[in-house]
Coordinates of C-alpha atoms and ligand atoms in Angstrom, one line a residue:
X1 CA 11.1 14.6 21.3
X2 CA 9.2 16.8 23.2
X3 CA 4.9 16.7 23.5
X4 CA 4.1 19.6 20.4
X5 CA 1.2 20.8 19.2
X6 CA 0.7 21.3 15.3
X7 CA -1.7 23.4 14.3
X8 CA -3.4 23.6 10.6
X9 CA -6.4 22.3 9.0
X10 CA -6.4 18.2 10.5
X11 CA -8.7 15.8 8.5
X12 CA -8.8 12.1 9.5
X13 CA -11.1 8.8 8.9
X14 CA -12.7 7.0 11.2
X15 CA -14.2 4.4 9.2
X16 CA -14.9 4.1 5.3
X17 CA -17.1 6.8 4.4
X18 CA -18.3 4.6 1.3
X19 CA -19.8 6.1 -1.8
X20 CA -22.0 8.6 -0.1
X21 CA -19.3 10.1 1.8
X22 CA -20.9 9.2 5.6
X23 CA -20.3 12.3 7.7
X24 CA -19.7 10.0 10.9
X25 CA -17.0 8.1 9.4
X26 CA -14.6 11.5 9.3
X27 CA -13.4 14.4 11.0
X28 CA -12.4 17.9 9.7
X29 CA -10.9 20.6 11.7
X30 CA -10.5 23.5 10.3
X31 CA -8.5 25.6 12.5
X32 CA -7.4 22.3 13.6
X33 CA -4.6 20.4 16.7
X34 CA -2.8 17.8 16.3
X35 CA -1.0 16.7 20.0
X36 CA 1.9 14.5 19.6
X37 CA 3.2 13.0 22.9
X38 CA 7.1 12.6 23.6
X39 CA 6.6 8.8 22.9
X40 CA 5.7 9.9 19.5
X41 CA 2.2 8.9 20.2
X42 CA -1.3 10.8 19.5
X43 CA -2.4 12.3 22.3
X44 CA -5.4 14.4 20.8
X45 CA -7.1 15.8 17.8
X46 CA -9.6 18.4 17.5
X47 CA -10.1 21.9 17.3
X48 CA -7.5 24.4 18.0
X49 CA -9.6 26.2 20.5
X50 CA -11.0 23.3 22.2
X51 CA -7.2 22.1 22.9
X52 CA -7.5 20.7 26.7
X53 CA -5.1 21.8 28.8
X54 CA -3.1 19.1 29.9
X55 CA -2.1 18.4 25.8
X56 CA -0.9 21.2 25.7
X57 CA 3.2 21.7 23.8
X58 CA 5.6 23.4 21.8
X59 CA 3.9 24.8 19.0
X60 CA 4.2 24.1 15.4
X61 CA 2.8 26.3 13.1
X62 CA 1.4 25.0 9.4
X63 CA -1.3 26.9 9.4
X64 CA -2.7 27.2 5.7
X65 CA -2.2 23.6 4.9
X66 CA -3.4 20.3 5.8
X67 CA -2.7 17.4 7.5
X68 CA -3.3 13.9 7.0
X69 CA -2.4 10.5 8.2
X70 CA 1.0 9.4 6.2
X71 CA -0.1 7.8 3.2
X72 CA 0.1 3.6 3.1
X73 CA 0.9 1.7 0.1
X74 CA -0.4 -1.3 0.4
X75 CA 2.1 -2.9 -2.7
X76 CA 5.3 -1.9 -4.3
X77 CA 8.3 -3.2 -5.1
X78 CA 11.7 -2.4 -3.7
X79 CA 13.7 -4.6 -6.1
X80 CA 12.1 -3.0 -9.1
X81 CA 13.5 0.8 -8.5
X82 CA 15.8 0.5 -11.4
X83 CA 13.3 -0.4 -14.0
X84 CA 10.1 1.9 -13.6
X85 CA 9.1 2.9 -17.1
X86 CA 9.9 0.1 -18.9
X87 CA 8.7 0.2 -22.6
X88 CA 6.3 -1.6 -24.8
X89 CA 5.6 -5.2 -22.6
X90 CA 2.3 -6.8 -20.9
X91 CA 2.9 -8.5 -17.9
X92 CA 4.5 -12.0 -18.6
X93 CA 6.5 -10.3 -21.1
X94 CA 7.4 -7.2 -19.1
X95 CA 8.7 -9.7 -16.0
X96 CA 11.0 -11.9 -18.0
X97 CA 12.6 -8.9 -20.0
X98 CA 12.5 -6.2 -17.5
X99 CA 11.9 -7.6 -14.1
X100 CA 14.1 -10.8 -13.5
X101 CA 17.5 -9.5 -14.8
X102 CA 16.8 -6.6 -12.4
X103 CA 15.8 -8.5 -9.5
X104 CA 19.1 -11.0 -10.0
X105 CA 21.1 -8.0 -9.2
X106 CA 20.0 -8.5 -5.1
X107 CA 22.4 -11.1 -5.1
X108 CA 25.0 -8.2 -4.1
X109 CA 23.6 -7.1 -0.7
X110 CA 25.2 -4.0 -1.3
X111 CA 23.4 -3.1 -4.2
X112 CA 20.4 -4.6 -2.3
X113 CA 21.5 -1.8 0.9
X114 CA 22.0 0.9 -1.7
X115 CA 18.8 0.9 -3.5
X116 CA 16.5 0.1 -0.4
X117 CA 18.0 3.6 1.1
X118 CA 17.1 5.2 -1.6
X119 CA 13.8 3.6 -2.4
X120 CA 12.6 4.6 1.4
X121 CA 13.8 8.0 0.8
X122 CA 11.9 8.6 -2.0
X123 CA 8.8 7.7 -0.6
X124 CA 9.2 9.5 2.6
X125 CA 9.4 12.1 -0.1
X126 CA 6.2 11.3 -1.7
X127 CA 4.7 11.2 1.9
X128 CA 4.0 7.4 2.3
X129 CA 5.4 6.4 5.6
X130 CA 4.1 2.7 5.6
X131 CA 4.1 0.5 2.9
X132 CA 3.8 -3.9 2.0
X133 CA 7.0 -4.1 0.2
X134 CA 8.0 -6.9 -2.4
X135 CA 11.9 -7.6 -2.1
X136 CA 13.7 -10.6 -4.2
X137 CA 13.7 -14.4 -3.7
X138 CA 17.5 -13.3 -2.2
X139 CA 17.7 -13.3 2.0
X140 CA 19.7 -10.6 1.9
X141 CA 17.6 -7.9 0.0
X142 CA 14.9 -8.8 3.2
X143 CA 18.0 -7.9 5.6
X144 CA 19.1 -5.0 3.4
X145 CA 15.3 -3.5 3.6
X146 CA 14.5 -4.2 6.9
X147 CA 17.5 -2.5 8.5
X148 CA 17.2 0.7 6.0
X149 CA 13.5 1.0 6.9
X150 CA 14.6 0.4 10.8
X151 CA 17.8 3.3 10.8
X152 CA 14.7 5.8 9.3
X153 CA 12.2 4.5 12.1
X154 CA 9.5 3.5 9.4
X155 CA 6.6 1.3 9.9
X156 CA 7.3 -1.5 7.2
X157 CA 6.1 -4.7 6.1
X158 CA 8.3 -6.7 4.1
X159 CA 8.9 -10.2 3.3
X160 CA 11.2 -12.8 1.2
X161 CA 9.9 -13.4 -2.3
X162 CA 8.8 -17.2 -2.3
X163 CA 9.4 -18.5 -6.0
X164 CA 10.7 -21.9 -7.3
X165 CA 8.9 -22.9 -10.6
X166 CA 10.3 -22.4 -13.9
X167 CA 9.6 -20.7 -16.4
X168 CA 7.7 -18.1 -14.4
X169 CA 10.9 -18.5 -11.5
X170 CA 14.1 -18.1 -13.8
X171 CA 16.5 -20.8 -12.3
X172 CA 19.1 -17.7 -11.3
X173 CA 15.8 -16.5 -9.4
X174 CA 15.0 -19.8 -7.9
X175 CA 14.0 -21.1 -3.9
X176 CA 16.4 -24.7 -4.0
X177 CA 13.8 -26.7 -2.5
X178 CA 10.8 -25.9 -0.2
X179 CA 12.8 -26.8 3.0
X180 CA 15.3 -24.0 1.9
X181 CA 12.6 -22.0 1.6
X182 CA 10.9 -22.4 4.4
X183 CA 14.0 -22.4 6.4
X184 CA 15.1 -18.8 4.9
X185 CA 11.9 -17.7 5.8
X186 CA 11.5 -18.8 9.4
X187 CA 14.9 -17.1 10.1
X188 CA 13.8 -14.1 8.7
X189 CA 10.8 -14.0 10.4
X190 CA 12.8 -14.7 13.8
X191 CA 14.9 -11.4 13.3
X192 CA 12.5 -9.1 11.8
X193 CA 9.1 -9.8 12.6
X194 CA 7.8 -7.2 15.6
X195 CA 11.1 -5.9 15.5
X196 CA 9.9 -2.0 16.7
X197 CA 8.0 -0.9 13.8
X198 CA 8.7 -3.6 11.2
X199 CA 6.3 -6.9 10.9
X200 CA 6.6 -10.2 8.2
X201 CA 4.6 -10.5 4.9
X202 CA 4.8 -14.1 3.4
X203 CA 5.5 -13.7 -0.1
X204 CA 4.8 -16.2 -2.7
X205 CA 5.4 -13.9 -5.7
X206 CA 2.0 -15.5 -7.7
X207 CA 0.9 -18.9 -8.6
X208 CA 2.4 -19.0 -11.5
X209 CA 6.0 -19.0 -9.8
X210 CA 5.8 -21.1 -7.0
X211 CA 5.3 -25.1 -7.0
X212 CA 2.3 -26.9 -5.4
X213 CA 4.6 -27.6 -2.9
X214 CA 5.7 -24.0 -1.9
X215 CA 2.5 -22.5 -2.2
X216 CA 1.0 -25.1 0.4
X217 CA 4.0 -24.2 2.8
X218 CA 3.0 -20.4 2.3
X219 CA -0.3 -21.0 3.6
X220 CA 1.0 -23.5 6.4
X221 CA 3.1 -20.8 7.8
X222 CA 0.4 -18.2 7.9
X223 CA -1.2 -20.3 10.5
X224 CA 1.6 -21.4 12.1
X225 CA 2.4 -17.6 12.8
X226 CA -0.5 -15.8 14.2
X227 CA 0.4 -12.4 13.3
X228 CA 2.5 -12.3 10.4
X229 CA 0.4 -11.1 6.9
X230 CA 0.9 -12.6 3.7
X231 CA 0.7 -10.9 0.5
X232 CA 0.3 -12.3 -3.3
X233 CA -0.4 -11.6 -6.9
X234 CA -3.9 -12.2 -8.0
X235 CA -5.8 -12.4 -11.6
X236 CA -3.8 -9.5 -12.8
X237 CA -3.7 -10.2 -16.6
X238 CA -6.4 -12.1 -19.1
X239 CA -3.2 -14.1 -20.2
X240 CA -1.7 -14.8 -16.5
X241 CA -5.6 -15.9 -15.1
X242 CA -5.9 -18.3 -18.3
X243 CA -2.3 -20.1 -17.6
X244 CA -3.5 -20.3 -13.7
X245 CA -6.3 -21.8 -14.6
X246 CA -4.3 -24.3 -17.2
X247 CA -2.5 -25.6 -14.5
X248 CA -4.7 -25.9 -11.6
X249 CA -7.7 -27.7 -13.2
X250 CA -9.4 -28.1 -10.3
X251 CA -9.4 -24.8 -9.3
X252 CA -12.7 -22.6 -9.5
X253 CA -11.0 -19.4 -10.3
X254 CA -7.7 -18.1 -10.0
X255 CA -8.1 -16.9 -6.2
X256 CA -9.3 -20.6 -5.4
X257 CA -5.8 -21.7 -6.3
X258 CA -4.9 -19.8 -3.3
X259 CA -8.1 -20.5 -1.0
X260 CA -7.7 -24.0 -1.5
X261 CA -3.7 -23.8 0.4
X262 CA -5.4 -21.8 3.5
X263 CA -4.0 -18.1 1.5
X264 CA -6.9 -16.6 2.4
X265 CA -7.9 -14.6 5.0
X266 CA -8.0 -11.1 7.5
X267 CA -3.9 -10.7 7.4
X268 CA -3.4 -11.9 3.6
X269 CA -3.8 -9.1 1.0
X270 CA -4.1 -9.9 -2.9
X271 CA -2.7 -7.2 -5.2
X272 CA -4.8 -6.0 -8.4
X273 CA -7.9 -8.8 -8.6
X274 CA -8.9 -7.3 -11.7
X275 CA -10.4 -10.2 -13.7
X276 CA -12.0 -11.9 -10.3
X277 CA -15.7 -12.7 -10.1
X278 CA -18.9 -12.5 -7.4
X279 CA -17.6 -15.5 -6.2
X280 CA -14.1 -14.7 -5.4
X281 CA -15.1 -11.3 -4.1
X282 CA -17.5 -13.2 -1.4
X283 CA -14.8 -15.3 -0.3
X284 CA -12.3 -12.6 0.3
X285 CA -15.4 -10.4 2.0
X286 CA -16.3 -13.9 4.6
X287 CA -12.6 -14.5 5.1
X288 CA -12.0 -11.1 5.5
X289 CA -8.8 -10.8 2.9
X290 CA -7.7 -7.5 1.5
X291 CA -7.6 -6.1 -2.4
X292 CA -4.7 -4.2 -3.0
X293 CA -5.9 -1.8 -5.9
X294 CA -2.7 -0.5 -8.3
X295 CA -4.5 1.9 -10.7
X296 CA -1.3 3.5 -12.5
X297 CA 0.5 -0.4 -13.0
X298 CA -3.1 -1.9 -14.2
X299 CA -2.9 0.8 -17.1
X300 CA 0.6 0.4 -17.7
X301 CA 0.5 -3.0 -18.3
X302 CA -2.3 -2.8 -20.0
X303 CA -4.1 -5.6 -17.1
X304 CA -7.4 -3.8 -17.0
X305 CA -9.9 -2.0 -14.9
X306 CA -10.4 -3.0 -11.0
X307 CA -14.2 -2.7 -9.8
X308 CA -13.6 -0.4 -6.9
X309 CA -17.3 -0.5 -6.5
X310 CA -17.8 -4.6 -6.9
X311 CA -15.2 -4.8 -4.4
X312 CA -16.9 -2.2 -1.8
X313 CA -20.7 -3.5 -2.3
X314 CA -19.2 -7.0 -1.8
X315 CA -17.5 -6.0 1.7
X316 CA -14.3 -6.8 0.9
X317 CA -11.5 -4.4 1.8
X318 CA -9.1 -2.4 -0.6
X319 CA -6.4 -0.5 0.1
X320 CA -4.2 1.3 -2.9
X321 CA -1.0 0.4 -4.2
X322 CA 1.7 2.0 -6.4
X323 CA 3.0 -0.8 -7.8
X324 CA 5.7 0.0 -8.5
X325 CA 8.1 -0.7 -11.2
X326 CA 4.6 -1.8 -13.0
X327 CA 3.3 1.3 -11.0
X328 CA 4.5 4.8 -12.7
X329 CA 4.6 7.4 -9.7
X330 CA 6.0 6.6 -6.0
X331 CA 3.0 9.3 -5.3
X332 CA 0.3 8.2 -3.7
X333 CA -1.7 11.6 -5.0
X334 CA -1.3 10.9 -8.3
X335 CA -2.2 7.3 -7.4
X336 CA -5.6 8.5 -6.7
X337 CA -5.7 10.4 -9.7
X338 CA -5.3 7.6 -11.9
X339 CA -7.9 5.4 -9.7
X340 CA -10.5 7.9 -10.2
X341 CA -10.2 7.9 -13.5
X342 CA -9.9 4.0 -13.6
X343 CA -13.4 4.1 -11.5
X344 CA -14.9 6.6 -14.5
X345 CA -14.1 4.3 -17.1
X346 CA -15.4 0.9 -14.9
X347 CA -18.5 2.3 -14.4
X348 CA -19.5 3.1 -18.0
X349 CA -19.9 -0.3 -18.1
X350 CA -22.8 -0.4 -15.9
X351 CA -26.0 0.7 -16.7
X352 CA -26.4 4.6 -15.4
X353 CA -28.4 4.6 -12.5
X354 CA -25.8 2.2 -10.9
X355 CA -22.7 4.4 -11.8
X356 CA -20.6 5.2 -8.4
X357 CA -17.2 8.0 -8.8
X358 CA -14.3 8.0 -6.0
X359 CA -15.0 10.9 -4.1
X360 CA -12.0 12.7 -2.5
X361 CA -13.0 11.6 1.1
X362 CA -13.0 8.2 0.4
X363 CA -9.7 8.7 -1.8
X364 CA -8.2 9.4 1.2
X365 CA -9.5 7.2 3.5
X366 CA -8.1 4.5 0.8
X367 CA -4.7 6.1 1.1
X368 CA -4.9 6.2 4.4
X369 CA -6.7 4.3 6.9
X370 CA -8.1 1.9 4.3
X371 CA -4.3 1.0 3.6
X372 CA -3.5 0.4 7.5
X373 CA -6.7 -1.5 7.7
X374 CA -6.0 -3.5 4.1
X375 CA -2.2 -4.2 6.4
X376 CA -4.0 -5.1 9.2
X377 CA -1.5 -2.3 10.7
X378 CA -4.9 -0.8 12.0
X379 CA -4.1 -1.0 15.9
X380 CA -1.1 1.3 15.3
X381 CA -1.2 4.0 12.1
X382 CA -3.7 5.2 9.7
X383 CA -5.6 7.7 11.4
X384 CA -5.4 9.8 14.9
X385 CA -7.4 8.2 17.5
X386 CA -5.1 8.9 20.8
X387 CA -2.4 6.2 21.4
X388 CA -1.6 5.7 17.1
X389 CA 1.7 6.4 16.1
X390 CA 2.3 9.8 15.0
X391 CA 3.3 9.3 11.5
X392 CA 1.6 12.4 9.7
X393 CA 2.6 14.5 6.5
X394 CA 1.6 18.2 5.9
X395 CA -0.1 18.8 2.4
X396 CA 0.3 22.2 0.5
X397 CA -2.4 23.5 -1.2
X398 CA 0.0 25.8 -3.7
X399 CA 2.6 23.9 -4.7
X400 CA 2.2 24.2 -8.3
X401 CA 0.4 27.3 -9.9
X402 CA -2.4 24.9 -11.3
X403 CA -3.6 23.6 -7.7
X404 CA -2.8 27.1 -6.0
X405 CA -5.4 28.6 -9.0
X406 CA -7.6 25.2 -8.3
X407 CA -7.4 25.7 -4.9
X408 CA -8.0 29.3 -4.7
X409 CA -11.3 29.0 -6.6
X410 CA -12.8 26.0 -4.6
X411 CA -15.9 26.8 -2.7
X412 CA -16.1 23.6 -0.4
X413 CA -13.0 21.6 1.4
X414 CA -14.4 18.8 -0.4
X415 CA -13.3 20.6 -3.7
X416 CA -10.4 21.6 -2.7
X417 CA -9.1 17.9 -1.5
X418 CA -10.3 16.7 -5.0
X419 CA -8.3 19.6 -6.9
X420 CA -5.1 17.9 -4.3
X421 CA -6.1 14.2 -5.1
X422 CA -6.0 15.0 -9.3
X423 CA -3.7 17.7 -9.5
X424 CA -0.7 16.9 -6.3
X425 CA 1.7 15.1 -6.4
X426 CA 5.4 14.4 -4.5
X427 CA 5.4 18.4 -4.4
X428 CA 2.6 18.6 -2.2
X429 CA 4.4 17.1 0.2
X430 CA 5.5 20.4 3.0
X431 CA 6.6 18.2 5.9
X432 CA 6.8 14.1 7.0
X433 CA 6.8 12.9 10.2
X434 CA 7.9 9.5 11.5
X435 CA 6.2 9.4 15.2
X436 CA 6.2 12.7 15.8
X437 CA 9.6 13.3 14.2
X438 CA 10.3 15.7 11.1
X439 CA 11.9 13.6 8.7
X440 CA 14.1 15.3 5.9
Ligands
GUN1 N1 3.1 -10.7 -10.9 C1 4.1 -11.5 -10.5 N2 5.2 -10.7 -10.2 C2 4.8 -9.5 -10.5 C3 5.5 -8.2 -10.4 O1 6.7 -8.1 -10.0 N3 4.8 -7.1 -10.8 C4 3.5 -7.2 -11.2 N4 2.9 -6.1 -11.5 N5 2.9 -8.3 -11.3 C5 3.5 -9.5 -10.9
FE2 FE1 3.3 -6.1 -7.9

């Protein structure tokens, strides 16, 4: 790769812009630059005409559209790509018809090598270029992932499925033992981990599927390794938070099942925390744990409404997550779409002068840098401070007749993001790049 220059309209984040949209916390530039260096690094962002010299590089052209940091889905599942839009179950229901037998067929690592190629192609498609990626309790489907996301030089974070307790483990889906567990999991963390762009997630699959035992070595080994992440399921369903609670009877709340074994803090991230409370969204705020918010699963299953707002006045972080196979688009546009409208319905429940609505800026920031932040992949993607990877996708603003009409009519950029954040989807997508690299 050579250094180039892409120039279009450039928007980035900064920080969160929160509810009010803080003008310091993001950049627009119009006629904007993007400088990529040959190491596939940022060099420089700004306006075209300020460009300083010494960035200067080949040119590419995509004026007329916009470019964003590559979109970061901060939880989906890989083993699930067979079984997206599976009718008529809730959660416990849904796993044990749709979910296990699906998942049982990673014992074939070349099933396991198959799907991940495609599942990474189709959300380079969709324009997510890093994402926290549930596999199967199987060793392999980790190998298989890793070294599909590794040929196509994405930044990934992936980890073995931790699971051992029946009925909520089926025995064909079943860790023998928590040594074998552990074992499995320290060798995958000794080939993968760091490996270029590719770092370990711990990954009990939730509470209800993994022994005392294993859920105590999950949060051993998050200390023991001071960089991997660890991700979880958390208070999803009414009927999953009762049978947590059922169990653990000492537990406060369904996150303090996880508290309690050392799960929580600034490199775990929790996906959905729908039926949490002010206590539990303190303690991830003070330990500084992450909310993985899946709008488009929560109404598929039927789980319920996150509190975006609960979440962000408590100082806890969220990203946003497809989910998928609970999840029903690899898109992280119409992602936001069905957030917003998860946030409209949340808030009728709160008396009116309280009421909050996601904003297009901070939709993007949470598809964004709120994602890399929510990884703790910060230090290297999510927006383009100089030195970031490069990993950028170009947005369209008439791919379909409805946003080009949208579009066309909007008198502020902030309208027109909005009309791309409800109405865009994978055919928004012009262009993804991979550190500075066009990717098919
Ligand atoms: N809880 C435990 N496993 C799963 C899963 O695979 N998908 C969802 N949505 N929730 C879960
Ligand atoms: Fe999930």
């Amino acid at each position: 790769t050579l250094p180039a220059v892409y120039r279009s309209t450039v928007l980035h984040f900064l920080r969160d812009p929160g509810a009010d949209d803080d003008p310091d916390a993001w950049e627009l530039f119009e006629d904007g630059a993007l400088a990529v260096g040959a190491d596939g690094r940022v060099r420089w962002a700004g306006d075209w005409s300020a460009l300083p010299e010494q960035h200067r590089g080949e040119v590419v052209d995509h004026r007329g559209k916009l470019i964003v940091p590559g979109f970061v889905d901060t939880h989906i599942h890989y083993s699930q790509y067979d079984m997206i839009a599976s009718f008529g179950a809730q959660l416990q229901d849904w796993l044990q018809e749709y979910v296990f037998p699906t998942e049982r067929k990673f014992a074939d690592p070349d099933y396991a090598d198959r799907t991940a190629g495609l599942f990474l192609d189709t959300l380079l498609a969709c324009g997510t270029t890093t994402a926290s990626v549930y596999p199967t309790v199987h060793p392999a489907s980790v190998d298989a992932f890793f070294a599909q996301a590794h040929r196509r030089g994405m930044r990934m974070t992936c980890g073995k499925v931790l699971m051992d307790k029946q009925p909520d483990a089926p025995d064909f889906l079943s860790d023998a033992g928590v040594p074998q567990a552990e074992e499995r999991t320290r060798q995958l963390i000794a080939r993968w981990h760091r490996k270029d762009r590719l770092t370990y997630a711990i990954t009990p699959r939730f509470a209800p599927s993994s022994s005392d035992e294993q859920l105590a070595m999950a949060g051993r080994l998050l200390h023991e390794f001071p960089d991997v992440t660890l991700q979880t399921h958390a208070a999803e369903s009414r009927p999953e938070t009762a049978s947590v609670l059922a169990r653990f009877t000492d537990a406060r709340s369904y996150l303090d099942v996880y508290d309690q074994v050392g799960m929580l803090g600034p490199r775990s991230i929790f996906a959905h925390c729908v039926h949490i409370d002010d206590q539990d969204r303190s303690r991830l705020a003070t330990t500084g744990a992450a909310i993985a918010f899946c709008p488009t699963s929560n109404l598929f299953l039927g789980s319920g409404l996150f509190d975006l707002a609960a979440a962000r006045d408590a100082g806890v972080r969220v990203g946003l997550g497809t989910d998928c196979g609970a999840g029903t688009s690899y898109s992280m546009l119409r992602t936001l779409n069905e957030a917003y409208k998860v946030v409209m319905l949340k808030e009728l429940t709160k008396p009116p002068h309280r009421r909050t609505t996601l904003s297009a800026l901070r939709g993007f920031y949470l598809a964004t840098l709120g994602g890399a932040e929510a990884l703790h992949l910060d230090n290297h993607i999510g927006n383009f401070r100089p030195g970031k990877e490069a990993d950028f996708i170009v947005l369209n603003w008439t791919a379909t007749p409805t946003l080009a009409h949208r579009t066309a009519l909007a008198r502020t950029f902030q309208e027109r993001l909005f009309a791309q954040m409800i109405l865009g989807d994978d055919r928004s997508i012009a262009a993804t790049y991979l550190m500075g690299r066009r990717v098919p």
